Amino acid sequence: MHYVVHCLDHEGAVETRLANYDAHKAYLAAAPVKTVISGPLLADDEQTMIGSCFVLEANSLAEVEDFNRNDPFAKVGLWKTVSIRPFAKRVDNRT
Protein backbone atom coordinates (compact mmCIF):
# COMPACT_ATOMS: atom_id res chain seq x y z
CA MET A 1 0.00 0.00 0.00
CA HIS A 2 1.13 3.55 -0.67
CA TYR A 3 0.87 6.40 1.84
CA VAL A 4 1.28 10.16 1.52
CA VAL A 5 2.99 11.92 4.42
CA HIS A 6 2.54 15.72 4.36
CA CYS A 7 4.44 17.69 7.01
CA LEU A 8 4.57 21.45 7.57
CA ASP A 9 7.43 22.98 9.55
CA HIS A 10 7.10 25.37 12.42
CA GLU A 11 7.46 28.99 11.32
CA GLY A 12 11.09 30.04 10.79
CA ALA A 13 12.50 26.51 11.15
CA VAL A 14 14.82 26.49 8.13
CA GLU A 15 17.95 26.44 10.33
CA THR A 16 16.62 23.49 12.34
CA ARG A 17 15.85 21.69 9.07
CA LEU A 18 19.34 22.31 7.68
CA ALA A 19 21.07 21.34 10.94
CA ASN A 20 19.35 17.93 10.86
CA TYR A 21 19.33 17.34 7.11
CA ASP A 22 22.22 14.84 6.99
CA ALA A 23 20.68 12.71 9.76
CA HIS A 24 17.32 12.84 7.96
CA LYS A 25 18.89 11.69 4.65
CA ALA A 26 20.74 8.84 6.38
CA TYR A 27 17.51 7.78 8.08
CA LEU A 28 15.63 7.70 4.76
CA ALA A 29 18.38 5.62 3.17
CA ALA A 30 18.14 2.97 5.90
CA ALA A 31 14.39 3.11 6.52
CA PRO A 32 12.34 -0.10 6.62
CA VAL A 33 9.71 1.44 4.32
CA LYS A 34 10.27 2.12 0.63
CA THR A 35 10.37 5.77 -0.38
CA VAL A 36 8.68 6.17 -3.76
CA ILE A 37 9.35 9.91 -3.84
CA SER A 38 10.17 12.56 -1.27
CA GLY A 39 11.31 16.13 -1.00
CA PRO A 40 10.83 19.45 0.69
CA LEU A 41 7.69 21.53 0.32
CA LEU A 42 8.48 25.10 -0.70
CA ALA A 43 7.05 28.51 0.12
CA ASP A 44 5.53 30.67 -2.61
CA ASP A 45 9.02 32.00 -3.41
CA GLU A 46 9.78 28.46 -4.69
CA GLN A 47 13.02 28.39 -2.67
CA THR A 48 12.34 28.45 1.07
CA MET A 49 11.76 24.98 2.54
CA ILE A 50 8.62 24.89 4.69
CA GLY A 51 7.84 21.19 5.02
CA SER A 52 8.24 17.66 3.72
CA CYS A 53 6.25 15.39 1.44
CA PHE A 54 6.71 11.65 1.06
CA VAL A 55 5.01 8.94 -0.94
CA LEU A 56 5.90 5.71 0.82
CA GLU A 57 5.25 2.04 0.20
CA ALA A 58 4.66 0.06 3.38
CA ASN A 59 2.72 -2.87 4.80
CA SER A 60 0.54 -0.79 7.13
CA LEU A 61 -0.38 2.65 8.38
CA ALA A 62 1.21 1.74 11.72
CA GLU A 63 4.51 1.06 9.97
CA VAL A 64 4.41 4.51 8.31
CA GLU A 65 3.48 6.21 11.59
CA ASP A 66 6.43 4.51 13.29
CA PHE A 67 8.72 5.51 10.41
CA ASN A 68 7.58 9.13 10.68
CA ARG A 69 7.83 9.26 14.49
CA ASN A 70 11.48 8.09 14.33
CA ASP A 71 12.58 10.51 11.60
CA PRO A 72 15.29 12.86 12.93
CA PHE A 73 13.15 15.82 11.78
CA ALA A 74 10.29 14.58 13.98
CA LYS A 75 12.60 13.94 16.92
CA VAL A 76 13.82 17.57 16.93
CA GLY A 77 10.26 18.91 16.64
CA LEU A 78 10.68 20.41 13.16
CA TRP A 79 7.15 19.67 11.98
CA LYS A 80 4.17 21.66 13.24
CA THR A 81 1.67 19.40 11.48
CA VAL A 82 1.84 15.88 10.06
CA SER A 83 -0.84 14.22 7.94
CA ILE A 84 -0.55 10.57 6.90
CA ARG A 85 -3.10 9.14 4.46
CA PRO A 86 -3.40 5.94 2.41
CA PHE A 87 -2.92 6.66 -1.28
CA ALA A 88 -4.19 4.74 -4.30
CA LYS A 89 -1.51 5.35 -6.94
CA ARG A 90 -3.20 5.18 -10.34
CA VAL A 91 -0.83 6.75 -12.89
CA ASP A 92 2.94 6.74 -13.18
CA ASN A 93 3.85 8.04 -16.63
CA ARG A 94 7.61 7.95 -16.16
CA THR A 95 9.44 5.96 -18.82
mmCIF file of N, CA, C and O in Angstrom:
data_model
loop_
_atom_site.group_PDB
_atom_site.id
_atom_site.type_symbol
_atom_site.label_atom_id
_atom_site.label_comp_id
_atom_site.label_asym_id
_atom_site.label_seq_id
_atom_site.Cartn_x
_atom_site.Cartn_y
_atom_site.Cartn_z
ATOM 1 N N MET A 1 0.851 -1.173 0.000
ATOM 2 C CA MET A 1 0.000 0.000 0.000
ATOM 3 C C MET A 1 0.896 1.234 0.000
ATOM 4 O O MET A 1 1.963 1.234 0.592
ATOM 5 N N HIS A 2 0.421 2.266 -0.674
ATOM 6 C CA HIS A 2 1.126 3.550 -0.672
ATOM 7 C C HIS A 2 0.488 4.487 0.348
ATOM 8 O O HIS A 2 -0.718 4.392 0.617
ATOM 9 N N TYR A 3 1.319 5.393 0.867
ATOM 10 C CA TYR A 3 0.869 6.396 1.835
ATOM 11 C C TYR A 3 1.510 7.732 1.488
ATOM 12 O O TYR A 3 2.673 7.777 1.075
ATOM 13 N N VAL A 4 0.749 8.805 1.679
ATOM 14 C CA VAL A 4 1.280 10.156 1.521
ATOM 15 C C VAL A 4 1.473 10.734 2.914
ATOM 16 O O VAL A 4 0.552 10.703 3.744
ATOM 17 N N VAL A 5 2.669 11.252 3.155
ATOM 18 C CA VAL A 5 2.985 11.918 4.418
ATOM 19 C C VAL A 5 3.256 13.379 4.066
ATOM 20 O O VAL A 5 4.165 13.673 3.287
ATOM 21 N N HIS A 6 2.447 14.276 4.634
ATOM 22 C CA HIS A 6 2.538 15.715 4.363
ATOM 23 C C HIS A 6 2.844 16.400 5.689
ATOM 24 O O HIS A 6 2.056 16.304 6.639
ATOM 25 N N CYS A 7 3.990 17.065 5.756
ATOM 26 C CA CYS A 7 4.441 17.692 7.007
ATOM 27 C C CYS A 7 4.736 19.168 6.760
ATOM 28 O O CYS A 7 5.429 19.496 5.794
ATOM 29 N N LEU A 8 4.243 20.018 7.638
ATOM 30 C CA LEU A 8 4.566 21.445 7.573
ATOM 31 C C LEU A 8 5.419 21.824 8.774
ATOM 32 O O LEU A 8 5.111 21.444 9.914
ATOM 33 N N ASP A 9 6.500 22.562 8.502
ATOM 34 C CA ASP A 9 7.430 22.979 9.547
ATOM 35 C C ASP A 9 6.832 24.078 10.419
ATOM 36 O O ASP A 9 5.924 24.808 9.995
ATOM 37 N N HIS A 10 7.399 24.207 11.604
ATOM 38 C CA HIS A 10 7.101 25.374 12.423
ATOM 39 C C HIS A 10 7.638 26.609 11.701
ATOM 40 O O HIS A 10 8.609 26.530 10.934
ATOM 41 N N GLU A 11 7.039 27.727 11.925
ATOM 42 C CA GLU A 11 7.464 28.994 11.318
ATOM 43 C C GLU A 11 8.936 29.262 11.624
ATOM 44 O O GLU A 11 9.384 29.086 12.752
ATOM 45 N N GLY A 12 9.686 29.648 10.609
ATOM 46 C CA GLY A 12 11.085 30.044 10.794
ATOM 47 C C GLY A 12 12.015 28.897 11.174
ATOM 48 O O GLY A 12 13.007 29.121 11.863
ATOM 49 N N ALA A 13 11.724 27.680 10.731
ATOM 50 C CA ALA A 13 12.496 26.509 11.155
ATOM 51 C C ALA A 13 13.543 26.054 10.134
ATOM 52 O O ALA A 13 14.052 24.939 10.237
ATOM 53 N N VAL A 14 13.875 26.898 9.179
ATOM 54 C CA VAL A 14 14.820 26.488 8.135
ATOM 55 C C VAL A 14 16.163 26.067 8.734
ATOM 56 O O VAL A 14 16.745 25.057 8.325
ATOM 57 N N GLU A 15 16.655 26.785 9.722
ATOM 58 C CA GLU A 15 17.951 26.439 10.330
ATOM 59 C C GLU A 15 17.892 25.083 11.024
ATOM 60 O O GLU A 15 18.837 24.293 10.933
ATOM 61 N N THR A 16 16.791 24.796 11.700
ATOM 62 C CA THR A 16 16.616 23.487 12.338
ATOM 63 C C THR A 16 16.602 22.400 11.279
ATOM 64 O O THR A 16 17.221 21.339 11.435
ATOM 65 N N ARG A 17 15.911 22.652 10.185
ATOM 66 C CA ARG A 17 15.849 21.687 9.073
ATOM 67 C C ARG A 17 17.257 21.428 8.542
ATOM 68 O O ARG A 17 17.674 20.275 8.377
ATOM 69 N N LEU A 18 18.012 22.472 8.259
ATOM 70 C CA LEU A 18 19.343 22.313 7.683
ATOM 71 C C LEU A 18 20.309 21.628 8.648
ATOM 72 O O LEU A 18 21.133 20.814 8.233
ATOM 73 N N ALA A 19 20.188 21.932 9.936
ATOM 74 C CA ALA A 19 21.073 21.338 10.938
ATOM 75 C C ALA A 19 20.855 19.833 11.084
ATOM 76 O O ALA A 19 21.756 19.114 11.519
ATOM 77 N N ASN A 20 19.685 19.348 10.711
ATOM 78 C CA ASN A 20 19.355 17.933 10.863
ATOM 79 C C ASN A 20 19.197 17.207 9.527
ATOM 80 O O ASN A 20 18.780 16.049 9.493
ATOM 81 N N TYR A 21 19.552 17.879 8.445
ATOM 82 C CA TYR A 21 19.333 17.337 7.108
ATOM 83 C C TYR A 21 20.131 16.059 6.841
ATOM 84 O O TYR A 21 19.602 15.086 6.299
ATOM 85 N N ASP A 22 21.405 16.026 7.245
ATOM 86 C CA ASP A 22 22.222 14.841 6.990
ATOM 87 C C ASP A 22 21.676 13.627 7.744
ATOM 88 O O ASP A 22 21.619 12.525 7.193
ATOM 89 N N ALA A 23 21.260 13.811 8.982
ATOM 90 C CA ALA A 23 20.678 12.711 9.764
ATOM 91 C C ALA A 23 19.376 12.238 9.132
ATOM 92 O O ALA A 23 19.095 11.038 9.077
ATOM 93 N N HIS A 24 18.577 13.174 8.629
ATOM 94 C CA HIS A 24 17.317 12.838 7.959
ATOM 95 C C HIS A 24 17.588 12.005 6.700
ATOM 96 O O HIS A 24 16.952 10.975 6.478
ATOM 97 N N LYS A 25 18.552 12.427 5.879
ATOM 98 C CA LYS A 25 18.886 11.692 4.654
ATOM 99 C C LYS A 25 19.386 10.287 4.979
ATOM 100 O O LYS A 25 19.016 9.321 4.310
ATOM 101 N N ALA A 26 20.221 10.157 5.993
ATOM 102 C CA ALA A 26 20.737 8.843 6.385
ATOM 103 C C ALA A 26 19.591 7.954 6.868
ATOM 104 O O ALA A 26 19.563 6.755 6.564
ATOM 105 N N TYR A 27 18.659 8.529 7.600
ATOM 106 C CA TYR A 27 17.507 7.776 8.082
ATOM 107 C C TYR A 27 16.666 7.263 6.913
ATOM 108 O O TYR A 27 16.262 6.101 6.887
ATOM 109 N N LEU A 28 16.407 8.119 5.930
ATOM 110 C CA LEU A 28 15.635 7.702 4.761
ATOM 111 C C LEU A 28 16.326 6.566 4.009
ATOM 112 O O LEU A 28 15.675 5.629 3.542
ATOM 113 N N ALA A 29 17.638 6.638 3.901
ATOM 114 C CA ALA A 29 18.383 5.617 3.167
ATOM 115 C C ALA A 29 18.306 4.255 3.843
ATOM 116 O O ALA A 29 18.360 3.226 3.166
ATOM 117 N N ALA A 30 18.150 4.230 5.156
ATOM 118 C CA ALA A 30 18.139 2.968 5.901
ATOM 119 C C ALA A 30 16.745 2.571 6.384
ATOM 120 O O ALA A 30 16.601 1.590 7.095
ATOM 121 N N ALA A 31 15.742 3.313 5.997
ATOM 122 C CA ALA A 31 14.385 3.107 6.520
ATOM 123 C C ALA A 31 13.811 1.759 6.094
ATOM 124 O O ALA A 31 14.096 1.274 4.994
ATOM 125 N N PRO A 32 12.959 1.187 6.951
ATOM 126 C CA PRO A 32 12.337 -0.097 6.616
ATOM 127 C C PRO A 32 11.187 0.021 5.611
ATOM 128 O O PRO A 32 10.726 -0.989 5.105
ATOM 129 N N VAL A 33 10.756 1.230 5.330
ATOM 130 C CA VAL A 33 9.713 1.437 4.323
ATOM 131 C C VAL A 33 10.374 1.926 3.042
ATOM 132 O O VAL A 33 11.453 2.506 3.070
ATOM 133 N N LYS A 34 9.721 1.692 1.911
ATOM 134 C CA LYS A 34 10.271 2.123 0.626
ATOM 135 C C LYS A 34 9.787 3.534 0.318
ATOM 136 O O LYS A 34 8.584 3.808 0.339
ATOM 137 N N THR A 35 10.722 4.423 0.028
ATOM 138 C CA THR A 35 10.372 5.773 -0.384
ATOM 139 C C THR A 35 10.189 5.776 -1.895
ATOM 140 O O THR A 35 11.130 5.502 -2.642
ATOM 141 N N VAL A 36 8.971 6.071 -2.343
ATOM 142 C CA VAL A 36 8.682 6.172 -3.765
ATOM 143 C C VAL A 36 9.184 7.511 -4.279
ATOM 144 O O VAL A 36 9.828 7.601 -5.321
ATOM 145 N N ILE A 37 8.889 8.561 -3.519
ATOM 146 C CA ILE A 37 9.352 9.911 -3.842
ATOM 147 C C ILE A 37 9.284 10.734 -2.566
ATOM 148 O O ILE A 37 8.420 10.510 -1.716
ATOM 149 N N SER A 38 10.202 11.672 -2.429
ATOM 150 C CA SER A 38 10.170 12.563 -1.268
ATOM 151 C C SER A 38 10.903 13.847 -1.606
ATOM 152 O O SER A 38 11.694 13.891 -2.546
ATOM 153 N N GLY A 39 10.618 14.864 -0.826
ATOM 154 C CA GLY A 39 11.309 16.130 -1.003
ATOM 155 C C GLY A 39 10.686 17.211 -0.158
ATOM 156 O O GLY A 39 9.622 17.015 0.440
ATOM 157 N N PRO A 40 11.348 18.353 -0.111
ATOM 158 C CA PRO A 40 10.829 19.453 0.689
ATOM 159 C C PRO A 40 9.675 20.175 -0.002
ATOM 160 O O PRO A 40 9.651 20.300 -1.231
ATOM 161 N N LEU A 41 8.726 20.615 0.801
ATOM 162 C CA LEU A 41 7.692 21.531 0.323
ATOM 163 C C LEU A 41 8.276 22.931 0.369
ATOM 164 O O LEU A 41 9.062 23.261 1.264
ATOM 165 N N LEU A 42 7.897 23.763 -0.594
ATOM 166 C CA LEU A 42 8.476 25.097 -0.702
ATOM 167 C C LEU A 42 7.427 26.185 -0.504
ATOM 168 O O LEU A 42 6.254 25.995 -0.828
ATOM 169 N N ALA A 43 7.894 27.323 -0.010
ATOM 170 C CA ALA A 43 7.048 28.510 0.117
ATOM 171 C C ALA A 43 6.748 29.055 -1.274
ATOM 172 O O ALA A 43 7.288 28.586 -2.280
ATOM 173 N N ASP A 44 5.910 30.056 -1.327
ATOM 174 C CA ASP A 44 5.533 30.665 -2.607
ATOM 175 C C ASP A 44 6.715 31.226 -3.385
ATOM 176 O O ASP A 44 6.637 31.385 -4.597
ATOM 177 N N ASP A 45 7.836 31.511 -2.692
ATOM 178 C CA ASP A 45 9.020 32.004 -3.406
ATOM 179 C C ASP A 45 9.738 30.884 -4.174
ATOM 180 O O ASP A 45 10.704 31.127 -4.874
ATOM 181 N N GLU A 46 9.251 29.647 -4.025
ATOM 182 C CA GLU A 46 9.780 28.462 -4.693
ATOM 183 C C GLU A 46 11.222 28.153 -4.313
ATOM 184 O O GLU A 46 11.931 27.461 -5.039
ATOM 185 N N GLN A 47 11.663 28.636 -3.142
ATOM 186 C CA GLN A 47 13.023 28.388 -2.671
ATOM 187 C C GLN A 47 13.073 27.993 -1.200
ATOM 188 O O GLN A 47 13.828 27.097 -0.834
ATOM 189 N N THR A 48 12.295 28.674 -0.365
ATOM 190 C CA THR A 48 12.344 28.449 1.075
ATOM 191 C C THR A 48 11.627 27.160 1.450
ATOM 192 O O THR A 48 10.446 26.988 1.149
ATOM 193 N N MET A 49 12.347 26.246 2.122
ATOM 194 C CA MET A 49 11.760 24.980 2.540
ATOM 195 C C MET A 49 10.839 25.196 3.742
ATOM 196 O O MET A 49 11.238 25.825 4.723
ATOM 197 N N ILE A 50 9.610 24.697 3.626
ATOM 198 C CA ILE A 50 8.622 24.888 4.689
ATOM 199 C C ILE A 50 7.975 23.582 5.152
ATOM 200 O O ILE A 50 7.063 23.597 5.981
ATOM 201 N N GLY A 51 8.434 22.462 4.619
ATOM 202 C CA GLY A 51 7.835 21.191 5.015
ATOM 203 C C GLY A 51 8.421 20.040 4.225
ATOM 204 O O GLY A 51 9.408 20.196 3.499
ATOM 205 N N SER A 52 7.785 18.883 4.384
ATOM 206 C CA SER A 52 8.239 17.664 3.725
ATOM 207 C C SER A 52 7.045 16.924 3.149
ATOM 208 O O SER A 52 5.951 16.960 3.717
ATOM 209 N N CYS A 53 7.276 16.233 2.038
ATOM 210 C CA CYS A 53 6.245 15.394 1.445
ATOM 211 C C CYS A 53 6.882 14.076 1.026
ATOM 212 O O CYS A 53 7.955 14.069 0.427
ATOM 213 N N PHE A 54 6.229 12.974 1.393
ATOM 214 C CA PHE A 54 6.712 11.645 1.060
ATOM 215 C C PHE A 54 5.579 10.840 0.441
ATOM 216 O O PHE A 54 4.433 10.951 0.880
ATOM 217 N N VAL A 55 5.885 10.027 -0.527
ATOM 218 C CA VAL A 55 5.007 8.936 -0.937
ATOM 219 C C VAL A 55 5.794 7.686 -0.588
ATOM 220 O O VAL A 55 6.907 7.473 -1.082
ATOM 221 N N LEU A 56 5.218 6.884 0.303
ATOM 222 C CA LEU A 56 5.897 5.707 0.823
ATOM 223 C C LEU A 56 5.141 4.442 0.458
ATOM 224 O O LEU A 56 3.914 4.480 0.299
ATOM 225 N N GLU A 57 5.860 3.355 0.371
ATOM 226 C CA GLU A 57 5.251 2.039 0.202
ATOM 227 C C GLU A 57 5.545 1.252 1.473
ATOM 228 O O GLU A 57 6.709 1.114 1.873
ATOM 229 N N ALA A 58 4.493 0.774 2.117
ATOM 230 C CA ALA A 58 4.658 0.064 3.382
ATOM 231 C C ALA A 58 3.545 -0.965 3.550
ATOM 232 O O ALA A 58 2.557 -0.945 2.811
ATOM 233 N N ASN A 59 3.705 -1.814 4.542
ATOM 234 C CA ASN A 59 2.723 -2.867 4.802
ATOM 235 C C ASN A 59 1.507 -2.376 5.575
ATOM 236 O O ASN A 59 0.448 -3.005 5.518
ATOM 237 N N SER A 60 1.660 -1.252 6.304
ATOM 238 C CA SER A 60 0.543 -0.793 7.126
ATOM 239 C C SER A 60 0.705 0.673 7.496
ATOM 240 O O SER A 60 1.819 1.219 7.468
ATOM 241 N N LEU A 61 -0.403 1.271 7.884
ATOM 242 C CA LEU A 61 -0.382 2.646 8.383
ATOM 243 C C LEU A 61 0.489 2.729 9.636
ATOM 244 O O LEU A 61 1.261 3.679 9.801
ATOM 245 N N ALA A 62 0.401 1.739 10.496
ATOM 246 C CA ALA A 62 1.205 1.740 11.723
ATOM 247 C C ALA A 62 2.701 1.774 11.414
ATOM 248 O O ALA A 62 3.473 2.455 12.091
ATOM 249 N N GLU A 63 3.110 1.066 10.367
ATOM 250 C CA GLU A 63 4.514 1.061 9.967
ATOM 251 C C GLU A 63 4.951 2.456 9.512
ATOM 252 O O GLU A 63 6.049 2.920 9.853
ATOM 253 N N VAL A 64 4.093 3.158 8.779
ATOM 254 C CA VAL A 64 4.408 4.508 8.313
ATOM 255 C C VAL A 64 4.430 5.479 9.494
ATOM 256 O O VAL A 64 5.311 6.345 9.575
ATOM 257 N N GLU A 65 3.494 5.346 10.405
ATOM 258 C CA GLU A 65 3.478 6.211 11.587
ATOM 259 C C GLU A 65 4.749 6.031 12.409
ATOM 260 O O GLU A 65 5.332 7.014 12.881
ATOM 261 N N ASP A 66 5.198 4.788 12.558
ATOM 262 C CA ASP A 66 6.432 4.512 13.291
ATOM 263 C C ASP A 66 7.630 5.104 12.555
ATOM 264 O O ASP A 66 8.505 5.733 13.169
ATOM 265 N N PHE A 67 7.671 4.914 11.234
ATOM 266 C CA PHE A 67 8.723 5.509 10.411
ATOM 267 C C PHE A 67 8.785 7.023 10.612
ATOM 268 O O PHE A 67 9.846 7.591 10.852
ATOM 269 N N ASN A 68 7.627 7.673 10.549
ATOM 270 C CA ASN A 68 7.581 9.129 10.677
ATOM 271 C C ASN A 68 7.992 9.582 12.075
ATOM 272 O O ASN A 68 8.752 10.538 12.222
ATOM 273 N N ARG A 69 7.533 8.900 13.090
ATOM 274 C CA ARG A 69 7.833 9.257 14.486
ATOM 275 C C ARG A 69 9.331 9.188 14.771
ATOM 276 O O ARG A 69 9.853 9.946 15.587
ATOM 277 N N ASN A 70 10.048 8.276 14.083
ATOM 278 C CA ASN A 70 11.475 8.094 14.332
ATOM 279 C C ASN A 70 12.382 8.891 13.399
ATOM 280 O O ASN A 70 13.610 8.822 13.520
ATOM 281 N N ASP A 71 11.797 9.652 12.491
ATOM 282 C CA ASP A 71 12.580 10.511 11.600
ATOM 283 C C ASP A 71 13.295 11.565 12.449
ATOM 284 O O ASP A 71 12.698 12.145 13.361
ATOM 285 N N PRO A 72 14.578 11.826 12.183
ATOM 286 C CA PRO A 72 15.288 12.865 12.933
ATOM 287 C C PRO A 72 14.575 14.221 12.917
ATOM 288 O O PRO A 72 14.632 14.959 13.910
ATOM 289 N N PHE A 73 13.898 14.559 11.812
ATOM 290 C CA PHE A 73 13.146 15.817 11.777
ATOM 291 C C PHE A 73 12.035 15.805 12.825
ATOM 292 O O PHE A 73 11.788 16.812 13.494
ATOM 293 N N ALA A 74 11.354 14.685 12.977
ATOM 294 C CA ALA A 74 10.290 14.583 13.982
ATOM 295 C C ALA A 74 10.881 14.649 15.386
ATOM 296 O O ALA A 74 10.317 15.299 16.281
ATOM 297 N N LYS A 75 11.994 13.995 15.584
ATOM 298 C CA LYS A 75 12.600 13.944 16.918
ATOM 299 C C LYS A 75 13.066 15.309 17.420
ATOM 300 O O LYS A 75 13.109 15.538 18.622
ATOM 301 N N VAL A 76 13.414 16.225 16.504
ATOM 302 C CA VAL A 76 13.818 17.571 16.932
ATOM 303 C C VAL A 76 12.646 18.546 16.912
ATOM 304 O O VAL A 76 12.828 19.742 17.152
ATOM 305 N N GLY A 77 11.449 18.052 16.611
ATOM 306 C CA GLY A 77 10.264 18.910 16.636
ATOM 307 C C GLY A 77 10.158 19.876 15.478
ATOM 308 O O GLY A 77 9.562 20.940 15.609
ATOM 309 N N LEU A 78 10.717 19.517 14.321
ATOM 310 C CA LEU A 78 10.681 20.406 13.158
ATOM 311 C C LEU A 78 9.258 20.648 12.659
ATOM 312 O O LEU A 78 8.890 21.764 12.319
ATOM 313 N N TRP A 79 8.454 19.585 12.609
ATOM 314 C CA TRP A 79 7.149 19.671 11.983
ATOM 315 C C TRP A 79 6.062 20.148 12.936
ATOM 316 O O TRP A 79 5.886 19.617 14.025
ATOM 317 N N LYS A 80 5.328 21.147 12.490
ATOM 318 C CA LYS A 80 4.172 21.658 13.245
ATOM 319 C C LYS A 80 2.964 20.754 13.032
ATOM 320 O O LYS A 80 2.204 20.494 13.962
ATOM 321 N N THR A 81 2.776 20.290 11.786
ATOM 322 C CA THR A 81 1.668 19.396 11.480
ATOM 323 C C THR A 81 2.163 18.228 10.635
ATOM 324 O O THR A 81 3.078 18.388 9.821
ATOM 325 N N VAL A 82 1.544 17.073 10.839
ATOM 326 C CA VAL A 82 1.838 15.876 10.061
ATOM 327 C C VAL A 82 0.513 15.228 9.696
ATOM 328 O O VAL A 82 -0.338 15.016 10.557
ATOM 329 N N SER A 83 0.344 14.931 8.420
ATOM 330 C CA SER A 83 -0.840 14.224 7.944
ATOM 331 C C SER A 83 -0.363 12.983 7.196
ATOM 332 O O SER A 83 0.491 13.075 6.317
ATOM 333 N N ILE A 84 -0.907 11.827 7.558
ATOM 334 C CA ILE A 84 -0.553 10.570 6.898
ATOM 335 C C ILE A 84 -1.842 9.946 6.386
ATOM 336 O O ILE A 84 -2.770 9.713 7.159
ATOM 337 N N ARG A 85 -1.887 9.685 5.080
ATOM 338 C CA ARG A 85 -3.096 9.145 4.458
ATOM 339 C C ARG A 85 -2.748 8.015 3.495
ATOM 340 O O ARG A 85 -1.760 8.110 2.751
ATOM 341 N N PRO A 86 -3.564 6.954 3.458
ATOM 342 C CA PRO A 86 -3.401 5.945 2.415
ATOM 343 C C PRO A 86 -3.611 6.594 1.051
ATOM 344 O O PRO A 86 -4.380 7.548 0.907
ATOM 345 N N PHE A 87 -2.919 6.053 0.050
ATOM 346 C CA PHE A 87 -2.922 6.657 -1.275
ATOM 347 C C PHE A 87 -3.037 5.561 -2.328
ATOM 348 O O PHE A 87 -2.255 4.607 -2.331
ATOM 349 N N ALA A 88 -4.007 5.700 -3.213
ATOM 350 C CA ALA A 88 -4.195 4.738 -4.300
ATOM 351 C C ALA A 88 -3.521 5.278 -5.554
ATOM 352 O O ALA A 88 -4.107 6.054 -6.310
ATOM 353 N N LYS A 89 -2.283 4.887 -5.775
ATOM 354 C CA LYS A 89 -1.509 5.347 -6.945
ATOM 355 C C LYS A 89 -2.137 4.758 -8.207
ATOM 356 O O LYS A 89 -2.243 3.552 -8.357
ATOM 357 N N ARG A 90 -2.537 5.617 -9.118
ATOM 358 C CA ARG A 90 -3.203 5.179 -10.344
ATOM 359 C C ARG A 90 -2.328 5.348 -11.592
ATOM 360 O O ARG A 90 -2.349 4.518 -12.466
ATOM 361 N N VAL A 91 -1.588 6.462 -11.673
ATOM 362 C CA VAL A 91 -0.830 6.755 -12.885
ATOM 363 C C VAL A 91 0.617 7.038 -12.524
ATOM 364 O O VAL A 91 0.903 7.772 -11.589
ATOM 365 N N ASP A 92 1.507 6.443 -13.276
ATOM 366 C CA ASP A 92 2.935 6.743 -13.184
ATOM 367 C C ASP A 92 3.425 6.762 -14.622
ATOM 368 O O ASP A 92 3.671 5.710 -15.219
ATOM 369 N N ASN A 93 3.528 7.942 -15.209
ATOM 370 C CA ASN A 93 3.847 8.036 -16.632
ATOM 371 C C ASN A 93 5.344 8.220 -16.919
ATOM 372 O O ASN A 93 5.728 8.602 -17.999
ATOM 373 N N ARG A 94 6.171 7.901 -15.916
ATOM 374 C CA ARG A 94 7.612 7.951 -16.160
ATOM 375 C C ARG A 94 8.008 6.804 -17.074
ATOM 376 O O ARG A 94 7.444 5.725 -17.006
ATOM 377 N N THR A 95 8.990 7.040 -17.921
ATOM 378 C CA THR A 95 9.439 5.964 -18.821
ATOM 379 C C THR A 95 10.712 5.331 -18.318
ATOM 380 O O THR A 95 11.381 5.801 -17.485
#
